[in-house]
Tab-separated table of C-alpha atoms in Angstrom:
chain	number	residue	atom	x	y	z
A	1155	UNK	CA	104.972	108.524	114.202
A	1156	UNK	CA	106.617	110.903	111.939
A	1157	UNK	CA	106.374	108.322	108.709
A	1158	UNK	CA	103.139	110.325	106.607
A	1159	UNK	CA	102.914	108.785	103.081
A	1160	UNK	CA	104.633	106.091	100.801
A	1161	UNK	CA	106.343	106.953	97.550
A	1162	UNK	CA	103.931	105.925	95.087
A	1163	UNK	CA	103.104	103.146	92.573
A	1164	UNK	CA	106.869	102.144	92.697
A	1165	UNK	CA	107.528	98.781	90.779
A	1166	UNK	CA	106.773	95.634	92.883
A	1167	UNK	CA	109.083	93.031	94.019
A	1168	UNK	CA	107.635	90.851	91.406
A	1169	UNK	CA	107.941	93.357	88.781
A	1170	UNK	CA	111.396	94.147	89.729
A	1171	UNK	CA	112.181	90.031	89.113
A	1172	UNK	CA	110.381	89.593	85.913
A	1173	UNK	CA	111.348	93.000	84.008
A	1174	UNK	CA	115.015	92.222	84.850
A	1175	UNK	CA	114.759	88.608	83.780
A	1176	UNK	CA	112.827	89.362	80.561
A	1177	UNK	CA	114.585	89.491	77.342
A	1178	UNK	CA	115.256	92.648	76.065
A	1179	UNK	CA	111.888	94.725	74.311
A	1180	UNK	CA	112.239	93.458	71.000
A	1181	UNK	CA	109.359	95.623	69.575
A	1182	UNK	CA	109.660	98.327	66.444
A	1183	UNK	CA	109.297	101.214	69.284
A	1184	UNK	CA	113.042	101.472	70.797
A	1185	UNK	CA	113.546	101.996	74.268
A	1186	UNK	CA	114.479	105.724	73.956
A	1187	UNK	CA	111.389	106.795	71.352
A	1188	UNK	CA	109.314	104.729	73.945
A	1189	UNK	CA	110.416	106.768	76.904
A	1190	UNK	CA	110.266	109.897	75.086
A	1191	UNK	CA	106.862	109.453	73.685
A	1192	UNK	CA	105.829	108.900	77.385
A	1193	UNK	CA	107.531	111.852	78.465
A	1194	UNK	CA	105.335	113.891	75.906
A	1195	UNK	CA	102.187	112.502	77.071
A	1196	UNK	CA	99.500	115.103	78.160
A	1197	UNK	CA	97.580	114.110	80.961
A	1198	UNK	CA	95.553	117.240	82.450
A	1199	UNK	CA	92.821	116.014	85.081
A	1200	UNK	CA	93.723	112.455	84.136
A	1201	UNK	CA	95.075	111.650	88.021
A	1202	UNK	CA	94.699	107.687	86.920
A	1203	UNK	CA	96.692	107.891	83.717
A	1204	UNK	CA	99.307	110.176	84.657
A	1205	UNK	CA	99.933	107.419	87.285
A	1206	UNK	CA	99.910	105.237	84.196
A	1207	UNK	CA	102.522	107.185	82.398
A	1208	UNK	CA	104.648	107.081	85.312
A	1209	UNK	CA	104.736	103.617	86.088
A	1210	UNK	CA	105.297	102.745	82.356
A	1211	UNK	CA	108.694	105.164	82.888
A	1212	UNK	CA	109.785	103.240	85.812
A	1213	UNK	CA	109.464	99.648	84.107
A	1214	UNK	CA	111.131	101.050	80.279
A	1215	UNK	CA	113.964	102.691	82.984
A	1216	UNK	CA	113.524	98.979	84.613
A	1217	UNK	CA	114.436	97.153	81.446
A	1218	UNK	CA	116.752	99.030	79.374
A	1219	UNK	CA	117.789	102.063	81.250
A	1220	UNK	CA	117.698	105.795	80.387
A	1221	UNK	CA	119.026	107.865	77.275
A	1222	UNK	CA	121.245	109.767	78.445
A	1223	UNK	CA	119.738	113.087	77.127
A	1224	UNK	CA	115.984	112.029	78.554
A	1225	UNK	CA	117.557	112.092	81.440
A	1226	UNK	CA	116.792	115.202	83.123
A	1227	UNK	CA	113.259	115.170	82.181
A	1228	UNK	CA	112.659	111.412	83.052
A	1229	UNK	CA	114.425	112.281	86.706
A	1230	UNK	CA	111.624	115.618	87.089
A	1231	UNK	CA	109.001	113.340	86.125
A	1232	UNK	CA	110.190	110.166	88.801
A	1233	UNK	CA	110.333	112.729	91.438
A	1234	UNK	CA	106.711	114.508	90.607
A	1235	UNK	CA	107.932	117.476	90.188
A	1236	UNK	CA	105.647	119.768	89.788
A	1237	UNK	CA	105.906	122.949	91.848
A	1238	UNK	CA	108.780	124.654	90.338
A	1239	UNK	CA	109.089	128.255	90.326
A	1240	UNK	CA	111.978	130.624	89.632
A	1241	UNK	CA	110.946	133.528	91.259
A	1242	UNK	CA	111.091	131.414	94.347
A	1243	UNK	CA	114.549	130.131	93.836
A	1244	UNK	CA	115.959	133.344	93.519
A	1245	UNK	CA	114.281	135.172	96.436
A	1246	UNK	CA	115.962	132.197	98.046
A	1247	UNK	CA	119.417	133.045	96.440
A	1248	UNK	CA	118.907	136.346	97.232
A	1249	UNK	CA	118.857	135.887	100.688
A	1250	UNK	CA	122.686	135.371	100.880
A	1251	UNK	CA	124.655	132.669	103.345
A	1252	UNK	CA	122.377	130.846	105.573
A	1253	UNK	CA	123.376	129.887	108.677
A	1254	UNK	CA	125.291	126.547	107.342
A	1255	UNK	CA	127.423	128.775	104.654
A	1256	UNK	CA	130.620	128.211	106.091
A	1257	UNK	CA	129.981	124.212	106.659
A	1258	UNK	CA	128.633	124.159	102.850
A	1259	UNK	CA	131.539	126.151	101.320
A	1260	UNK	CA	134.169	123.432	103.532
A	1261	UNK	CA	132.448	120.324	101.646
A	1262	UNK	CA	131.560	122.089	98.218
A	1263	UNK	CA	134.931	122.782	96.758
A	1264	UNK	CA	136.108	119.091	96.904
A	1265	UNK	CA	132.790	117.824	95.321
A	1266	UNK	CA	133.415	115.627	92.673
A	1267	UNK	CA	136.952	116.849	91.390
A	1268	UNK	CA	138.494	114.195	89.739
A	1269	UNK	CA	135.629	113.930	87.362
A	1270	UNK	CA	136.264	116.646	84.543
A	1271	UNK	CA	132.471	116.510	83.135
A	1272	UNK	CA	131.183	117.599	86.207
A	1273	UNK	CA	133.733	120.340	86.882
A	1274	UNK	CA	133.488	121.435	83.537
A	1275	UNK	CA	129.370	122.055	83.740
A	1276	UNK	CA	128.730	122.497	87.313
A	1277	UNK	CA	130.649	125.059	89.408
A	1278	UNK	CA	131.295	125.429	92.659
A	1279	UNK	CA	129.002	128.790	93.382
A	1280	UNK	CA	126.149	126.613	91.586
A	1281	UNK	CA	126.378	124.052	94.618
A	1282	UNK	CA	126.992	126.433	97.281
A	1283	UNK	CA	123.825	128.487	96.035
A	1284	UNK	CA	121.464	125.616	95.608
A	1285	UNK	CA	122.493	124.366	98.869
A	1286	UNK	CA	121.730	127.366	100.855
A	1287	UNK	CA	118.488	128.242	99.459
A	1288	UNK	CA	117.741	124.285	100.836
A	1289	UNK	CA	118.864	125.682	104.011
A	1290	UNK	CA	116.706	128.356	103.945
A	1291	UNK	CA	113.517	126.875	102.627
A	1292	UNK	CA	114.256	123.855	105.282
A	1293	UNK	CA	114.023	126.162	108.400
A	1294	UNK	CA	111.092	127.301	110.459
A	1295	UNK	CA	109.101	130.233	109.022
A	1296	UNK	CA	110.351	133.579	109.404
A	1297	UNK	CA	109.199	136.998	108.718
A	1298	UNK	CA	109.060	138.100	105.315
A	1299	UNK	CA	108.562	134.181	103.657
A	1300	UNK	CA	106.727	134.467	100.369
A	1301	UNK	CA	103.392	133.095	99.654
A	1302	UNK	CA	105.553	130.261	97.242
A	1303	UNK	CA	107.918	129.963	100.269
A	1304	UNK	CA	105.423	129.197	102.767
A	1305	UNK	CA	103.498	126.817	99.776
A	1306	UNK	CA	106.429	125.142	99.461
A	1307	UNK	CA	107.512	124.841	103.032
A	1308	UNK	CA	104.225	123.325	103.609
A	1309	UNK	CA	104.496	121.121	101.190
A	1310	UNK	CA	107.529	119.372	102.171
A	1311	UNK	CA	106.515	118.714	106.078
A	1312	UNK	CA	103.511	117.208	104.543
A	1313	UNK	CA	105.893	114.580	103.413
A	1314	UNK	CA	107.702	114.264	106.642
A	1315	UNK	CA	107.496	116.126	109.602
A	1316	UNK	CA	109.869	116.401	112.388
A	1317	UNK	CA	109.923	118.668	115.763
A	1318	UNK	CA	113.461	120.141	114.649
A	1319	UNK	CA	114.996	121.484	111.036
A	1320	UNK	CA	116.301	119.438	108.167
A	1321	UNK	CA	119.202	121.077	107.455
A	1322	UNK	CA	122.761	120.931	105.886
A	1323	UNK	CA	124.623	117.824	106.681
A	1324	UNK	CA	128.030	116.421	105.225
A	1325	UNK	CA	127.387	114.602	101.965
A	1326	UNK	CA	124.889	116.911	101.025
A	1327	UNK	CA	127.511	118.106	98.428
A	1328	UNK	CA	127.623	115.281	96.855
A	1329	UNK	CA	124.066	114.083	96.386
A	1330	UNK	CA	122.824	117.552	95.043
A	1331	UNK	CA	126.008	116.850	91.738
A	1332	UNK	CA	123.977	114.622	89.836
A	1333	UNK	CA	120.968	116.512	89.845
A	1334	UNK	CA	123.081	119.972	88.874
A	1335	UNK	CA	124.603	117.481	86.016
A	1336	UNK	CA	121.264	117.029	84.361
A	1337	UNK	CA	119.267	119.621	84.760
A	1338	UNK	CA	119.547	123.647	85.079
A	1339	UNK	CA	120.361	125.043	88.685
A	1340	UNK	CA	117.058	126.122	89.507
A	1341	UNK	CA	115.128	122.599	88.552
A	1342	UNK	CA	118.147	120.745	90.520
A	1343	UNK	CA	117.555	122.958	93.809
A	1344	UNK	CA	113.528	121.600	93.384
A	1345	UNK	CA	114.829	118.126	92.403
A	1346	UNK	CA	117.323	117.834	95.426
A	1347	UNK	CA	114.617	119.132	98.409
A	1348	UNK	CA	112.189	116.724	96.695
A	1349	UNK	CA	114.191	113.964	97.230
A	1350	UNK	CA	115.430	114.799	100.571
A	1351	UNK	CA	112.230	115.167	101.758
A	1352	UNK	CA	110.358	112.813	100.122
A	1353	UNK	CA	112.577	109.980	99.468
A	1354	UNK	CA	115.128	110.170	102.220
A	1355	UNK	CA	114.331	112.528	105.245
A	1356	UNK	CA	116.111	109.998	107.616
A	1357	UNK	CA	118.988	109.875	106.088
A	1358	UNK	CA	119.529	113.791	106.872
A	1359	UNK	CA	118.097	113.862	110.346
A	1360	UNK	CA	121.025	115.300	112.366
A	1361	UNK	CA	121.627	111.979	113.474
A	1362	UNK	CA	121.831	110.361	110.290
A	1363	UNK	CA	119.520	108.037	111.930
A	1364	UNK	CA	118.731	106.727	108.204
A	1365	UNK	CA	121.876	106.041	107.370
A	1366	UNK	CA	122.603	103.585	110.291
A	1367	UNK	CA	119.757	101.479	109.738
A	1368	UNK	CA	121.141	101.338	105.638
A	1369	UNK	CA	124.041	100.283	107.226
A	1370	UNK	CA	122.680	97.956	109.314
A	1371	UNK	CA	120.346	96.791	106.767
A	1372	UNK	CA	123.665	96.300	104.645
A	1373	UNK	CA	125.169	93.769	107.277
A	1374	UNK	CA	121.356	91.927	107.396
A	1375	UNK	CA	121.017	91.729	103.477
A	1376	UNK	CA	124.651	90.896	102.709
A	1377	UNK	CA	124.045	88.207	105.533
A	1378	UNK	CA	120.795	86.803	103.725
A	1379	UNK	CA	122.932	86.640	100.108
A	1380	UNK	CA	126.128	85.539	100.646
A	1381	UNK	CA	126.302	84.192	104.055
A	1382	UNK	CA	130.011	82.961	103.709
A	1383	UNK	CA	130.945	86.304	102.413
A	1384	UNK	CA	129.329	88.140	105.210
A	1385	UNK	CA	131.181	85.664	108.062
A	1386	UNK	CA	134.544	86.181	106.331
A	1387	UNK	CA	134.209	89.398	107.212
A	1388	UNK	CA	132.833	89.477	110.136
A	1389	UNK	CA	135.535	87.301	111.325
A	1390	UNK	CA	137.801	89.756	110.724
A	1391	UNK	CA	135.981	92.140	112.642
A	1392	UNK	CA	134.221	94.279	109.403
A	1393	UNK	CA	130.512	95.455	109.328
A	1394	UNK	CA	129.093	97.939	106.849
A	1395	UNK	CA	129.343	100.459	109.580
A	1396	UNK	CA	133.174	100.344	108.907
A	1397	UNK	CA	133.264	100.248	105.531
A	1398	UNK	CA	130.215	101.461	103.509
A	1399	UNK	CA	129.301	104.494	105.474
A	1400	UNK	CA	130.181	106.972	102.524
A	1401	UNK	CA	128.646	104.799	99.686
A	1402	UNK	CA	125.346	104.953	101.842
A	1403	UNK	CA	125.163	107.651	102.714
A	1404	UNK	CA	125.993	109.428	99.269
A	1405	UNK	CA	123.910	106.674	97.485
A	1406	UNK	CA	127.246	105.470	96.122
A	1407	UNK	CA	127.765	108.865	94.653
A	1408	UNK	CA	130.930	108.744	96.350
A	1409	UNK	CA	132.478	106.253	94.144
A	1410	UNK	CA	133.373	107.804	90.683
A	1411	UNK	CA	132.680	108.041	87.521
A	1412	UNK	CA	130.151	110.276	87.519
A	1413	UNK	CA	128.980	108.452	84.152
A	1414	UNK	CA	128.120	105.024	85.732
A	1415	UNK	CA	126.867	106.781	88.969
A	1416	UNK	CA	124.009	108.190	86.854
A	1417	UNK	CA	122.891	105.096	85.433
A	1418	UNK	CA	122.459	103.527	89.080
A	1419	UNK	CA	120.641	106.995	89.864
A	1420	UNK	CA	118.216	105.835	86.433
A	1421	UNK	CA	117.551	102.858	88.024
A	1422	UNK	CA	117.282	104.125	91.934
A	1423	UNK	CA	114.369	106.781	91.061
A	1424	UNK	CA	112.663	104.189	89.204
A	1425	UNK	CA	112.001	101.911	91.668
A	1426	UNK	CA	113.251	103.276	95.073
A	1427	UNK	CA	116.469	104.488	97.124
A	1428	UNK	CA	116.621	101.270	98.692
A	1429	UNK	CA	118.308	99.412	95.220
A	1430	UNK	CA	121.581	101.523	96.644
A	1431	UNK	CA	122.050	98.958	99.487
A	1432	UNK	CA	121.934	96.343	96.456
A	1433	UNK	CA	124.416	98.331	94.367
A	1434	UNK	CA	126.566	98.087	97.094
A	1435	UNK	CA	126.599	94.520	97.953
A	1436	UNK	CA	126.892	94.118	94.199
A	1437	UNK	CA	129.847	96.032	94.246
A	1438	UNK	CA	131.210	93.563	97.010
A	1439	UNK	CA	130.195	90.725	94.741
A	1440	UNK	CA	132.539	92.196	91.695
A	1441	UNK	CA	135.223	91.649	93.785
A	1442	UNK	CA	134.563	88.666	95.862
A	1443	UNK	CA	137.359	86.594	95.025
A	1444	UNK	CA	139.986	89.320	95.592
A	1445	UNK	CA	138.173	89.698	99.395
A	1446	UNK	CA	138.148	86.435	100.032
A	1447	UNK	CA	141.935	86.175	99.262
A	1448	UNK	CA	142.644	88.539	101.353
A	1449	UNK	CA	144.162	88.250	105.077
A	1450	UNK	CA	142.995	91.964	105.718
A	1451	UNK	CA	140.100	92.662	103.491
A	1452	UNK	CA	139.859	96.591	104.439
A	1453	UNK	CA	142.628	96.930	102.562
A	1454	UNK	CA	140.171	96.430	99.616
A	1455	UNK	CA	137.068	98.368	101.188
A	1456	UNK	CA	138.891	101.512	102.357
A	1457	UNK	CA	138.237	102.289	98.693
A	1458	UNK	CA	135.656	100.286	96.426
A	1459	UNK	CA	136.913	100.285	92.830
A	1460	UNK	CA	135.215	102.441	90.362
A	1461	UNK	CA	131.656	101.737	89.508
A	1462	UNK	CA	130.489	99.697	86.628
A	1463	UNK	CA	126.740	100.438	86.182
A	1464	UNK	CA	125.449	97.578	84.072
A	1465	UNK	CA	127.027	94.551	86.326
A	1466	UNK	CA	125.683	96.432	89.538
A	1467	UNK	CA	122.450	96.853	87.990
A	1468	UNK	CA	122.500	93.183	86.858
A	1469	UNK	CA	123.667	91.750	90.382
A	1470	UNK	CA	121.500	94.284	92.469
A	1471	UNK	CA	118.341	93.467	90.695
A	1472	UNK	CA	118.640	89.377	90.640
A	1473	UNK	CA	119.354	89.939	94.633
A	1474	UNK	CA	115.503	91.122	94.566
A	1475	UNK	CA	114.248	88.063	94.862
A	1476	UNK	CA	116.060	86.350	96.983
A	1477	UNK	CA	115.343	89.057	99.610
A	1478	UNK	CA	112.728	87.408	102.575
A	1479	UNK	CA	109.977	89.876	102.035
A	1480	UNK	CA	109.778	91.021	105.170
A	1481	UNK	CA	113.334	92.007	105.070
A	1482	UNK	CA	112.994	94.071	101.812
A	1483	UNK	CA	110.315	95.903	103.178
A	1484	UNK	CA	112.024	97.551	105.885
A	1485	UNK	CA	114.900	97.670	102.649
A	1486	UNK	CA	112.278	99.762	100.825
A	1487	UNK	CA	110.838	102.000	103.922
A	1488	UNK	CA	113.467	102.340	105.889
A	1489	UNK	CA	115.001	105.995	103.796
A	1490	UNK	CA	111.849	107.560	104.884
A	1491	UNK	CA	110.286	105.844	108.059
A	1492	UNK	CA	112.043	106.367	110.683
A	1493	UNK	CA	109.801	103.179	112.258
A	1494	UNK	CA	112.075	100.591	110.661
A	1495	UNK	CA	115.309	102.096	112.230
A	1496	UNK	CA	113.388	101.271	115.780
A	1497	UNK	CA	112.913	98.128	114.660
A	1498	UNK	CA	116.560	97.088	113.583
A	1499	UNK	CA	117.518	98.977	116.761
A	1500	UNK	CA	116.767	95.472	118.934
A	1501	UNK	CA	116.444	92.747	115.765
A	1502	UNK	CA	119.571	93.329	114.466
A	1503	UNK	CA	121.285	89.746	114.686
A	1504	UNK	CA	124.876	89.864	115.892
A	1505	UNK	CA	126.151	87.107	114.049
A	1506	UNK	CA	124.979	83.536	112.328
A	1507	UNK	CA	125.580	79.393	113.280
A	1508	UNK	CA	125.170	78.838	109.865
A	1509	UNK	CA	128.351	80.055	108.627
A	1510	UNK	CA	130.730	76.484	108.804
A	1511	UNK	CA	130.509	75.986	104.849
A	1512	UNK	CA	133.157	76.316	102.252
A	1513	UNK	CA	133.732	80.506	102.259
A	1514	UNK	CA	134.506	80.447	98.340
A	1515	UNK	CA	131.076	79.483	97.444
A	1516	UNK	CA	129.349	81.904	95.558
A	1517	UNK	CA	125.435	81.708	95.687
A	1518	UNK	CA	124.241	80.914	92.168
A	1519	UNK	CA	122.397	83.606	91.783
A	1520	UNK	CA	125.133	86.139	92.169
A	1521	UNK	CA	127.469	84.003	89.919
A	1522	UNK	CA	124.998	84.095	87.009
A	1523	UNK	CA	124.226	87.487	86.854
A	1524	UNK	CA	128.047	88.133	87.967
A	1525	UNK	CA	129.104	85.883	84.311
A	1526	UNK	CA	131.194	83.805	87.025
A	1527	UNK	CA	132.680	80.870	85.818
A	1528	UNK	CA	133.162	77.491	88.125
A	1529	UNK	CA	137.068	78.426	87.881
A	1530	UNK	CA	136.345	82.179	89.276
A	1531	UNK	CA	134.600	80.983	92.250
A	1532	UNK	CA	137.414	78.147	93.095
């Protein structure tokens, strides 16, 4: 079993429930000055309150989001980052094209162009750059590896090791963006491998192994939520597979703007890459009515509309709870254990009996954090 380690003291089920149901913190200390002061905390040989510090991030990021311009240092400090050195990016750099140059440099210059922030601070050599040094520090060792190369190499197959490479795959483009949007080039190449390695190894596996079982996950959740949805359109023949391979396998950072991506991203390093199935169901709840009206649906999927963070966030977090647990564990795991993929590989149900009530029903839950009215959902 390739699966080596969990993620951490990630917020709970329970705490996901009762910080997003909570009123808003209503103390003199706002939101912002709280997560700042914690981001100034000191915590040298203090293992137990560093772990403190970090879980008191996660539930102020759980409750009220993140400041915009916290934001890079809140993401370094979600991802443990800690072994960031420059001299070891640029020996990388310095390297040149790695073997996947000419795939990188056919994804990188249509990364994110409609979306004039992130053309105007992040350039197209920054992403080709980052993304071969990943290529390079992802490979088996070779002759004339540093001592920081081989530290760091280490380091990530003690998170997750496989008999072959993790390497370049399509989409990579697009998940490294909104790290290069809020930090400097150097801390985004550390933040990116972290998270590949760490958070979401499967996902990259040349089979995108991780991505099939989000997808497939998808069709199981959306099934659990909104049954009638789910057998509207599997009667016309749609799974996730069809349309929500991009949006999972980008974590939705397919889907502009950039803006409203990077509040989801707040949210997703908090507590886990799994919420990105969520956002996407909640993205199907947004529009509900206008699928359910439809004779041919993937007219509406072929392209979602653009994101709007705080209803997502709203939707994807009340859907929490109504998860079974056992189903949002393999939600939570399944990025980075490759177990739960066998699993869903011979569990995954092919359809449901329970599917003969009145389609426009919207569960309650998704109608109150939705702001549906009793006329919407007729």
């Amino acid at each position: 079993m390739r699966y080596q380690r969990t993620l951490g003291n990630l917020p709970s089920h329970d705490d996901i429930h009762s910080a997003s149901a909570s009123p808003k913190n209503t103390e003199t200390m706002t939101s912002q000055q709280k997560i700042e002061e914690i981001l100034k905390r000191q915590h040298q040989n203090d293992e137990e309150g560093a772990e403190n510090s970090l879980y008191e991030l996660r539930l102020e990021i759980l409750r009220g989001g993140c400041p915009p311009k916290l934001r890079g240092s809140a993401w370094k400090l979600l991802l443990r980052l800690t072994n960031v050195s420059s001299s070891c990016y640029v020996n990388l750099v310095h390297r040149g094209p790695s073997p996947m140059d000419s795939k990188i440099r056919n994804d990188t210059f249509r990364t994110m162009t409609t979306d004039a922030s992130f053309i105007e601070h992040v350039s197209e050599d920054m992403l080709i750059r980052v993304l071969n040094a990943f290529v390079w520090i992802s490979r088996q060792e070779r002759v004339g590896d540093t001592s920081e190369e081989l530290q760091l190499r280490s380091l990530f197959r003690s998170w997750y090791s496989t008999p072959g490479e993790l390497t370049y795959v399509q989409g990579m483009n697009v998940l490294v963006a909104p790290f290069l949007t809020t930090m400097t080039e150097m801390e985004a190449f550390f933040a990116f491998s972290t998270f590949i390695w760490k958070w979401c190894p499967v996902y990259v596996e040349h089979t995108l192994r991780g991505v099939h079982c989000g997808l497939r996950l998808l069709d199981l959740c959306l099934q659990s939520l909104d049954p009638m949805l789910y057998g509207y359109l599997r009667g016309r023949g749609l799974t996730a597979n069809m349309y929500a391979c991009a949006s999972v396998l980008t974590f939705s950072a397919c889907t502009p703007p950039l803006s409203e991506l990077l509040q989801l991203w707040d949210l997703m390093l908090a507590c886990g890459t799994h919420l990105n199935i969520l956002f996407i169901i909640a993205q199907l709840a947004l529009i509900r009515k206008e699928l359910m009206d439809c004779s041919s649906p993937m007219k509406i999927l072929r392209k979602l509309p653009n994101l709007q963070a705080q209803p997502i966030i709203k939707i994807a977090l009340a859907s929490c709870k109504k998860l079974p647990p056992d189903l949002y564990d393999k939600l939570v795991r399944h990025a980075y254990d490759e177990t739960v993929s066998d699993c869903l590989g011979v569990q995954l149900a092919a359809g449901s009996s329970s599917m003969q009530d009145d389609c426009t029903t919207v569960p309650p839950y998704i109608a109150e954090a939705a702001g549906y009215t009793t006329n919407d959902c007729a």
